[in-house]
Short mmCIF file of C-alpha atoms and ligand atoms in Angstrom, two decimals:
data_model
loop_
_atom_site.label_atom_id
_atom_site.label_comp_id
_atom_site.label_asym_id
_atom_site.label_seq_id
_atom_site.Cartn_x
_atom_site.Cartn_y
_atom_site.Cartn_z
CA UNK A 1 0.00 0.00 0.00
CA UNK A 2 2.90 2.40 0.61
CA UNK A 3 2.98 5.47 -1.92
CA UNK A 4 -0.74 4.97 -2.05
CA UNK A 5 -1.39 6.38 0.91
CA UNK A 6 -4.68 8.97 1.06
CA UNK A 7 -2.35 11.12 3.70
CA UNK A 8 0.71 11.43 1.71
CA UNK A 9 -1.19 12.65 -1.23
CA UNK A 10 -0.36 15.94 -2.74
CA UNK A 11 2.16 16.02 0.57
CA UNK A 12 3.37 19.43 1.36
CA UNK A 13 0.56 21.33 -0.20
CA UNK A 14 -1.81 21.76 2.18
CA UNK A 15 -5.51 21.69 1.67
CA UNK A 16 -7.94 23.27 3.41
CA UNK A 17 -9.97 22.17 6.23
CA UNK A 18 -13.57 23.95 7.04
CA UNK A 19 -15.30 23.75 10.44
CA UNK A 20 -18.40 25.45 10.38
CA UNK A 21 -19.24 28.34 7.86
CA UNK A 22 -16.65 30.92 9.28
CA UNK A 23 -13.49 28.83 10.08
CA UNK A 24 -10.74 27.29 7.43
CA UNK A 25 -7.80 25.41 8.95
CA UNK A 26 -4.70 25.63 5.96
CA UNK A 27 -5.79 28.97 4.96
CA UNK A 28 -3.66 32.44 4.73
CA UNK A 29 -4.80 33.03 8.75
CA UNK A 30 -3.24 30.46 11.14
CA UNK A 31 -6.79 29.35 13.03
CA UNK A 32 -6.76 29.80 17.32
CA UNK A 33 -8.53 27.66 19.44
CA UNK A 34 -8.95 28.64 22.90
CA UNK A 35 -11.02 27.58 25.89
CA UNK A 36 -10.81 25.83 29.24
CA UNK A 37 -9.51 22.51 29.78
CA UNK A 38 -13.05 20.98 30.93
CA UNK A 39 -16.08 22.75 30.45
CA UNK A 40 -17.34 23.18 34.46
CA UNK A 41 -20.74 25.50 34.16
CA UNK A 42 -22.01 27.67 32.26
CA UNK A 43 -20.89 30.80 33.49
CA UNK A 44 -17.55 29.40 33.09
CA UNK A 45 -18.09 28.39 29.35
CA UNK A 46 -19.59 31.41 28.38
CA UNK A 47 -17.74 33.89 29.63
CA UNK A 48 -14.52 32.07 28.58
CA UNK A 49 -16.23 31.91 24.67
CA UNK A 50 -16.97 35.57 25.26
CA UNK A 51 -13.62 36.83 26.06
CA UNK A 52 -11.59 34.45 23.66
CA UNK A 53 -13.91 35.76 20.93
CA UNK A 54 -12.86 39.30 21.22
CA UNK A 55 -9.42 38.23 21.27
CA UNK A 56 -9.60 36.72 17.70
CA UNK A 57 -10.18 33.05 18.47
CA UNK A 58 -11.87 31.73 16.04
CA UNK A 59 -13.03 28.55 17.88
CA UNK A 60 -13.91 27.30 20.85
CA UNK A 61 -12.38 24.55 22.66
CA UNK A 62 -13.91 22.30 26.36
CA UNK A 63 -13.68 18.78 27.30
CA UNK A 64 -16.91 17.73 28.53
CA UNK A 65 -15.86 13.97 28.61
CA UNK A 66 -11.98 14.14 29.96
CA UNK A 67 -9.37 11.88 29.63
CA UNK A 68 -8.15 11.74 33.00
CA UNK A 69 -4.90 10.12 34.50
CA UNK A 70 -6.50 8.80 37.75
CA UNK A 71 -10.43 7.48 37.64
CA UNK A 72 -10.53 9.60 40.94
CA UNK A 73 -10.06 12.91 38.89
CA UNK A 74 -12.56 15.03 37.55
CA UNK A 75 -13.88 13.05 34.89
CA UNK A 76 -16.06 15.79 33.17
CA UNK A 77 -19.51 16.81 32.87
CA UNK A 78 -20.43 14.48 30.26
CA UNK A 79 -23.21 15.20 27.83
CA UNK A 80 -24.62 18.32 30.27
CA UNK A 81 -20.78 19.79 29.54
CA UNK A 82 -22.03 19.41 25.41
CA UNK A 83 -25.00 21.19 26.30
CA UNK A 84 -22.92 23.94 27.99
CA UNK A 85 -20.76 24.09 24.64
CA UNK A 86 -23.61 24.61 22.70
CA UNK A 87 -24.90 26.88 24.78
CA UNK A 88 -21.81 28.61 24.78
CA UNK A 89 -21.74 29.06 20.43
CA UNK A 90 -24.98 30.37 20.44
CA UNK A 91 -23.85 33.06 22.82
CA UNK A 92 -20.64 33.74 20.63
CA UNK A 93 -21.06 32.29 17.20
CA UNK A 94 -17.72 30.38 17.97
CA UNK A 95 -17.84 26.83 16.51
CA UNK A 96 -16.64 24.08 19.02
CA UNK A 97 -14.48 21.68 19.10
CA UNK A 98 -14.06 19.01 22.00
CA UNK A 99 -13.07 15.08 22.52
CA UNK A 100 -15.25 12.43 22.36
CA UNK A 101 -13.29 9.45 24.05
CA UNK A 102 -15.70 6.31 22.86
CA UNK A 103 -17.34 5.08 20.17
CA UNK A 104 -20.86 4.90 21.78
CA UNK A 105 -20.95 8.34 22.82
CA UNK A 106 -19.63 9.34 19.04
CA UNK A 107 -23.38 9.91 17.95
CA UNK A 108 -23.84 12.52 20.69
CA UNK A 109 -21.18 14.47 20.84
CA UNK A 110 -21.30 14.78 16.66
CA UNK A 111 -24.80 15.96 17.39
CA UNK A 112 -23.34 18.84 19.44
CA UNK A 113 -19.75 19.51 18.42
CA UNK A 114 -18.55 21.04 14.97
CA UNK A 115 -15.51 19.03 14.96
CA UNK A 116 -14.40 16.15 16.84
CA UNK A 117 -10.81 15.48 19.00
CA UNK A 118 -9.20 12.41 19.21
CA UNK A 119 -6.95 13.01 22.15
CA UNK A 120 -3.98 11.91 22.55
CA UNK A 121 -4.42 8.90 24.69
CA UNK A 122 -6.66 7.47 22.00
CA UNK A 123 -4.48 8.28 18.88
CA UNK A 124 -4.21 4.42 18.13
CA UNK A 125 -7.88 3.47 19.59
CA UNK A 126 -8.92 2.37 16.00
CA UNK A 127 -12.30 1.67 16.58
CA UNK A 128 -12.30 5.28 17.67
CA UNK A 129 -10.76 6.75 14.79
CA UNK A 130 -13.40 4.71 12.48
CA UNK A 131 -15.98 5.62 13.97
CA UNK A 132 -14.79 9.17 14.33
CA UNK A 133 -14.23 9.03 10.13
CA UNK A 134 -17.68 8.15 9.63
CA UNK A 135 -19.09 10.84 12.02
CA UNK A 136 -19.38 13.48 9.38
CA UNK A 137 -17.43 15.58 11.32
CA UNK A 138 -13.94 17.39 10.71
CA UNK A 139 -11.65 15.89 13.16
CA UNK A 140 -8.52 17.39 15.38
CA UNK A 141 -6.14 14.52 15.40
CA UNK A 142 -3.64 15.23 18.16
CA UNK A 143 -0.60 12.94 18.60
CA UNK A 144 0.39 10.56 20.88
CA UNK A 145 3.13 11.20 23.66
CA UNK A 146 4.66 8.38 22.08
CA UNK A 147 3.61 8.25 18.90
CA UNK A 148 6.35 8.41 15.71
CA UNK A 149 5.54 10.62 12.98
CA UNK A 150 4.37 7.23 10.92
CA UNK A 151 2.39 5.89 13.94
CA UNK A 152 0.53 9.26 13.59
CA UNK A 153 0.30 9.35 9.69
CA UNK A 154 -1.26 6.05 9.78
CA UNK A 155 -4.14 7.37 12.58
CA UNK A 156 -4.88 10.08 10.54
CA UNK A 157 -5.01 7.38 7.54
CA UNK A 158 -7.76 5.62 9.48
CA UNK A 159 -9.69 8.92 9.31
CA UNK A 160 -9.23 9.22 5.46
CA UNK A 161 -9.82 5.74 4.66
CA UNK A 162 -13.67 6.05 6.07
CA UNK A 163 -14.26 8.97 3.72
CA UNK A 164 -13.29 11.82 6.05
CA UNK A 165 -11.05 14.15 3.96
CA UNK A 166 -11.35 16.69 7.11
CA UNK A 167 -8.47 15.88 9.26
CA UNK A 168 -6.31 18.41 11.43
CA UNK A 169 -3.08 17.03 12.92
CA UNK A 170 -2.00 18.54 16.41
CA UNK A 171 1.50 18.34 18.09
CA UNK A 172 0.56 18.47 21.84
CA UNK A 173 4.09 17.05 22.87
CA UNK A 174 5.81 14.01 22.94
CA UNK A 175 7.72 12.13 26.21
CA UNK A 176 10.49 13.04 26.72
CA UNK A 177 13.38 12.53 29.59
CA UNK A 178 12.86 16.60 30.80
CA UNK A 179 10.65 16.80 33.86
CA UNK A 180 10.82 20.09 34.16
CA UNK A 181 7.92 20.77 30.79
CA UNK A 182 5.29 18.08 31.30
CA UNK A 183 5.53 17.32 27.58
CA UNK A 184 8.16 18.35 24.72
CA UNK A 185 6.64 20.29 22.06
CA UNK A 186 7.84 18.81 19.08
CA UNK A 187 7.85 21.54 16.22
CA UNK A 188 10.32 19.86 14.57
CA UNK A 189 8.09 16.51 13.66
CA UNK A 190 4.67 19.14 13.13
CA UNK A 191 6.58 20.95 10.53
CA UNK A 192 7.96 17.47 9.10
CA UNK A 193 4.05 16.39 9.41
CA UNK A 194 3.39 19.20 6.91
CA UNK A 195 5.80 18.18 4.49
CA UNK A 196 4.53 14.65 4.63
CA UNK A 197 0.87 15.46 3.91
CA UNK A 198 -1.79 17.55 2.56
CA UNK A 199 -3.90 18.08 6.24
CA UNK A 200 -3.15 21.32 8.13
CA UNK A 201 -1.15 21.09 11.49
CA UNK A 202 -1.43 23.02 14.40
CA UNK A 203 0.38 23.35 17.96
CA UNK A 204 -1.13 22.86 21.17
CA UNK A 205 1.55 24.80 23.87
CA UNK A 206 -0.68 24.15 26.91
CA UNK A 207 -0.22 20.14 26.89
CA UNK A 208 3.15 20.30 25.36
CA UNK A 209 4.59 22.56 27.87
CA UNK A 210 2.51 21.74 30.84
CA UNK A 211 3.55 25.55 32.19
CA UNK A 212 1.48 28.66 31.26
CA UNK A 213 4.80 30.63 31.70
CA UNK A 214 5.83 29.19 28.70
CA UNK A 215 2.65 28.77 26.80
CA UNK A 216 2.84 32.09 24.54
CA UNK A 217 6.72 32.03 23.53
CA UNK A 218 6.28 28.63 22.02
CA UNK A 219 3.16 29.85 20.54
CA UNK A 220 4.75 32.33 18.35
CA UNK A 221 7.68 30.19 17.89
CA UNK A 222 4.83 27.52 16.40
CA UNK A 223 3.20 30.23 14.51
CA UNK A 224 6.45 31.60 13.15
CA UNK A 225 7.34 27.93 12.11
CA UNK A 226 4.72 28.09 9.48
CA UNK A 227 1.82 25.75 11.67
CA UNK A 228 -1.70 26.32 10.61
CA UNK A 229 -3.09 27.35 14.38
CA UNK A 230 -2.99 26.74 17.94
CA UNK A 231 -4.98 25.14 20.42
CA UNK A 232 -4.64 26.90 23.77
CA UNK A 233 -6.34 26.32 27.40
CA UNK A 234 -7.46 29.51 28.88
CA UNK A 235 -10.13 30.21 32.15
CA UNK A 236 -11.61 33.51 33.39
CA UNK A 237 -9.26 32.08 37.17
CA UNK A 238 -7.03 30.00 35.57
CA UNK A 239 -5.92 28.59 39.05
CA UNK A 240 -9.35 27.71 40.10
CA UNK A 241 -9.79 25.49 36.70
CA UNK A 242 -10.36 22.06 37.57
CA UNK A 243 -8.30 20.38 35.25
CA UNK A 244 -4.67 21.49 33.67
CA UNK A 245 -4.37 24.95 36.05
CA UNK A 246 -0.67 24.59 36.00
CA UNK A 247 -0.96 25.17 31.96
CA UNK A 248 -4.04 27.76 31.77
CA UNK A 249 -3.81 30.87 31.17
CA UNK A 250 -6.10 33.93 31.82
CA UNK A 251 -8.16 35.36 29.39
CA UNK A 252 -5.89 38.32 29.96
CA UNK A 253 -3.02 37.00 28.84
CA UNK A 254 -4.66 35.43 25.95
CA UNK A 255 -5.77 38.45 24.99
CA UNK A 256 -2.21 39.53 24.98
CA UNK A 257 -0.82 36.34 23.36
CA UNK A 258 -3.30 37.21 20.38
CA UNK A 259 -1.88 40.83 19.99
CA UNK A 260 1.77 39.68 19.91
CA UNK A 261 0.42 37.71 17.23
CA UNK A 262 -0.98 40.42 15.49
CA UNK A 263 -3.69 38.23 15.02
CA UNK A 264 -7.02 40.53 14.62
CA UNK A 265 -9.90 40.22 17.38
CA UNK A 266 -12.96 38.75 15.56
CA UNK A 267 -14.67 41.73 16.69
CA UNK A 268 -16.75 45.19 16.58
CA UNK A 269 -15.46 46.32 19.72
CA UNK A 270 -13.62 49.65 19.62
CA UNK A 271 -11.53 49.08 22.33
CA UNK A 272 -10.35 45.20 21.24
CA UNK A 273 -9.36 46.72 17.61
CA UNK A 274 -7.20 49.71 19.37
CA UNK A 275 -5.23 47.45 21.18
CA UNK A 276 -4.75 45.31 18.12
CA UNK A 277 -4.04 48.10 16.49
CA UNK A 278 -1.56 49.49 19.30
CA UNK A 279 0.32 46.10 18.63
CA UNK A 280 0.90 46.66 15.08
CA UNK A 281 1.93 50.31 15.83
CA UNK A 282 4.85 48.52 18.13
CA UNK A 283 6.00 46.17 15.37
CA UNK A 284 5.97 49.10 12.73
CA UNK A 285 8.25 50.74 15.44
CA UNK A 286 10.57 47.95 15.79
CA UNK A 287 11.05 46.95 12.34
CA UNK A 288 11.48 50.98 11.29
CA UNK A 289 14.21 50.83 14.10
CA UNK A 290 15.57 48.25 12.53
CA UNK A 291 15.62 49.79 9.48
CA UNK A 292 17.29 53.24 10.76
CA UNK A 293 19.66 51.14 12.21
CA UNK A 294 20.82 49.85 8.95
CA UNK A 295 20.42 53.18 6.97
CA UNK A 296 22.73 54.50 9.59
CA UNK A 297 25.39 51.50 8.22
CA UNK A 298 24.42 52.89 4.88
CA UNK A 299 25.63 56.54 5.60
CA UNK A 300 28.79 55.54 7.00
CA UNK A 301 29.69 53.32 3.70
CA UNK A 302 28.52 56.18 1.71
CA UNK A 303 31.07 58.40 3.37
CA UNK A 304 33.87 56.20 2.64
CA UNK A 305 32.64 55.77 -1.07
CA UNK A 306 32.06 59.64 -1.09
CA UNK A 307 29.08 59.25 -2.10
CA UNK A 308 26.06 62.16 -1.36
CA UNK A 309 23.57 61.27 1.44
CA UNK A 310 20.70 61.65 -1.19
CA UNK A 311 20.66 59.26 -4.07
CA UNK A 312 17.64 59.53 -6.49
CA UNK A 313 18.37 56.53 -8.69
CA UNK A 314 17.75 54.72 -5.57
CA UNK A 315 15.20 56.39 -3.88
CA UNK A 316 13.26 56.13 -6.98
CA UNK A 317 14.41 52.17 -7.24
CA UNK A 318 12.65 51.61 -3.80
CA UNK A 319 9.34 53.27 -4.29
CA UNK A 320 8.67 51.75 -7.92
CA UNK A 321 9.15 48.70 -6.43
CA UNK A 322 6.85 48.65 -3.18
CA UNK A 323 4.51 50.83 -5.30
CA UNK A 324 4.11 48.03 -7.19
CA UNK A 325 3.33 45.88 -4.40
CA UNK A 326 0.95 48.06 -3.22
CA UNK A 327 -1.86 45.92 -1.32
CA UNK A 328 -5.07 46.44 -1.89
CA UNK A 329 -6.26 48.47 1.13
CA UNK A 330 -3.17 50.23 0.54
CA UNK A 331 -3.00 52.65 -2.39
CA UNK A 332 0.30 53.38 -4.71
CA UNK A 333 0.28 56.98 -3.68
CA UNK A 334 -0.53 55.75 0.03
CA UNK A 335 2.79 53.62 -0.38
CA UNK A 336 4.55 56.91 -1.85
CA UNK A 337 3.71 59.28 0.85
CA UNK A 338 4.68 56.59 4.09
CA UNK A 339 7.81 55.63 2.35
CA UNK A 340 8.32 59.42 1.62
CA UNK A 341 8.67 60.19 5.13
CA UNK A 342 10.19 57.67 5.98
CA UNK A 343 12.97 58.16 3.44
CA UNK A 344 13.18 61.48 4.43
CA UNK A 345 13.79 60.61 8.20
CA UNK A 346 16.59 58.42 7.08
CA UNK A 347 18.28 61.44 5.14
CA UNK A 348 18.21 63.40 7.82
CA UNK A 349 19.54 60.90 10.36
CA UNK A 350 22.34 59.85 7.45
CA UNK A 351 22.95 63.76 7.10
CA UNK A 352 23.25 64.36 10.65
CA UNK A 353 25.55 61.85 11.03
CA UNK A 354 27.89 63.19 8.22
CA UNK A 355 27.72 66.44 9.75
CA UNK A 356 28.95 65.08 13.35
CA UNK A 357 31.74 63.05 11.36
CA UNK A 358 32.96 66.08 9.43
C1 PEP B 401 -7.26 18.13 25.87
O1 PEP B 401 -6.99 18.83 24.88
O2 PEP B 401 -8.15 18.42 26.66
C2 PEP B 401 -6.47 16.92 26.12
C3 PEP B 401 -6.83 16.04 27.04
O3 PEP B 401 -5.39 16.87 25.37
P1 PEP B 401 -4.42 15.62 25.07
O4 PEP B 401 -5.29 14.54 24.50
O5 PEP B 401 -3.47 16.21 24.09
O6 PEP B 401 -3.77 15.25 26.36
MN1 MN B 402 -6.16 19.87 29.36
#
């Protein structure tokens, strides 16, 4: 069968994955799911949904039946937690994604849920994942702790092979001899997973770091790998949650997370879009830092070359080009008049600094 594989067709171009009318996994917008480990009443669940929607996640996420290391732990609320979830998108419009851990309950939670998880636990429960391709549902496929990248290519296979083209692979961390992170994100195989198939892949920090201190470096570092999303843990009091506090984080720092993103609130709200917008302002700042810093390299080379501060060939090389780029929110002469200034600045910085040199 090998090389006839449904997952390793068309590998490395990634198709797209659609949960619900508003949400496409593989798309030009990496997709974030957020919400609380367990879904634990509805205040909880709704206010969560609220708050992660006007940070810009597009989904929502809440075990109702949990996985749980111990049979003494909270074991979830079962099928009132998928009422809560529903509950919950009809408050927020947020589709909702959460795990359904055995075939006979796969019937109920598809009823409920607009896409289905296999957690990790289960990754190789192959009834699961059979039943789970037949459901009609898209599916989030997260790894195994210790699962190879072909143990988890051949899960998502199961998926396919029932007719379910709507997979999404998540890295959620592997075990590894570090005690110190409960799991080891492994970027490295999710961006390998990629290359190998066609399904999008996305990073889940919480699990694979285990510490909420890390949870939003390692999301941009997943983000900034080229992953298709992020599924992230957050509570209204994370240390109150009942499940996974350790790994939670606020809907604060979520909120924060999502700006350093510069990922846009799905929102109205005036004050959500300023502070997305105060976020971009920062990056502008430190990439036109950057960018004084090297015009300032620039002048000095042009001093020993005897060259003059202003050259017009040049000048007029540069705004042809990003003129041409122009996008489309973004006229030409919108391009010419920011780059204008901005070339000017750098004159006067390169002239300043001929002056002092003089
Ligand atoms: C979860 O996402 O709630 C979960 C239990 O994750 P995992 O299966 O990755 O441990
Ligand atoms: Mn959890």
């Amino acid at each position: 069968m090998a090389g006839e594989l449904l997952v390793t067709q068309d590998a490395g171009v990634t198709r797209e994955v659609s949960v619900g009318f508003s949400v496409r996994f593989g798309g030009a917008q990496p997709v974030v799911i957020a919400g609380p480990c367990s879904v634990e009443s509805e205040e909880q669940i709704v206010e969560t949904a609220e708050a992660v929607r006007a940070a810009g996640a597009l989904m929502l996420r809440g075990g109702a039946f949990k996985p749980r290391t111990s049979p003494y732990s909270f074991q979830g609320l079962g099928p009132e937690g998928l009422r809560l979830l529903a509950r919950a998108r009809a408050e927020t419009g947020l589709p909702v994604v959460t795990e359904v851990l055995d075939p006979a309950d796969m019937a109920l939670v598809a009823e409920y849920a607009d896409m289905l998880q296999i957690g990790a636990r289960n990754m190789q429960n192959y009834s699961l994942l059979r039943a789970a391709g037949r459901s009609g549902r898209p599916v989030l496929l997260k790894r195994g702790p210790g699962a190879t990248l072909d143990e988890w290519m051949s899960a998502a296979e199961y998926l396919l092979a029932e007719g379910n083209p709507d997979v999404v692979l998540c890295e959620r961390g592997i075990r590894s001899f570090e005690p110190h992170t409960r799991y080891t994100l492994d970027l490295a195989s999710a961006l390998a997973a990629k290359q190998r198939t066609h399904l999008p892949v996305i990073a889940d920090p919480s699990h694979g770091t285990g510490r909420r201190e890390l949870v939003a470096a390692m999301s941009r570092a997943a983000i900034g790998a080229g992953l298709d999303g992020l599924i992230l843990e957050v509570h209204p009091s994370p240390d109150a949650s009942v499940s996974d506090a350790a790994q939670t984080l606020s809907t604060a720092e979520f909120a924060a997370l999502m700006r350093s993103l510069l990922i846009a609130p799905a929102t109205d709200d005036l004050v959500a879009l300023r502070g997305a917008i105060d976020a971009v302002d920062e990056a502008l700042l430190g990439l036109i830092a950057h960018r004084m810093a090297l015009s300032d390299r620039v002048g000095a080379a042009k001093r020993r070359l005897d060259l003059a501060v202003h050259q017009v060939e040049r000048e007029t090389a540069i705004l042809g080009r990003l003129r041409e780029k122009a996008p489309p929110l973004l006229p030409p002469d919108g391009v010419a008049r920011i780059w204008d200034a901005i070339l000017a600045v750098s004159r006067a910085a390169q002239a300043a600094a001929a002056e002092e040199s003089a």
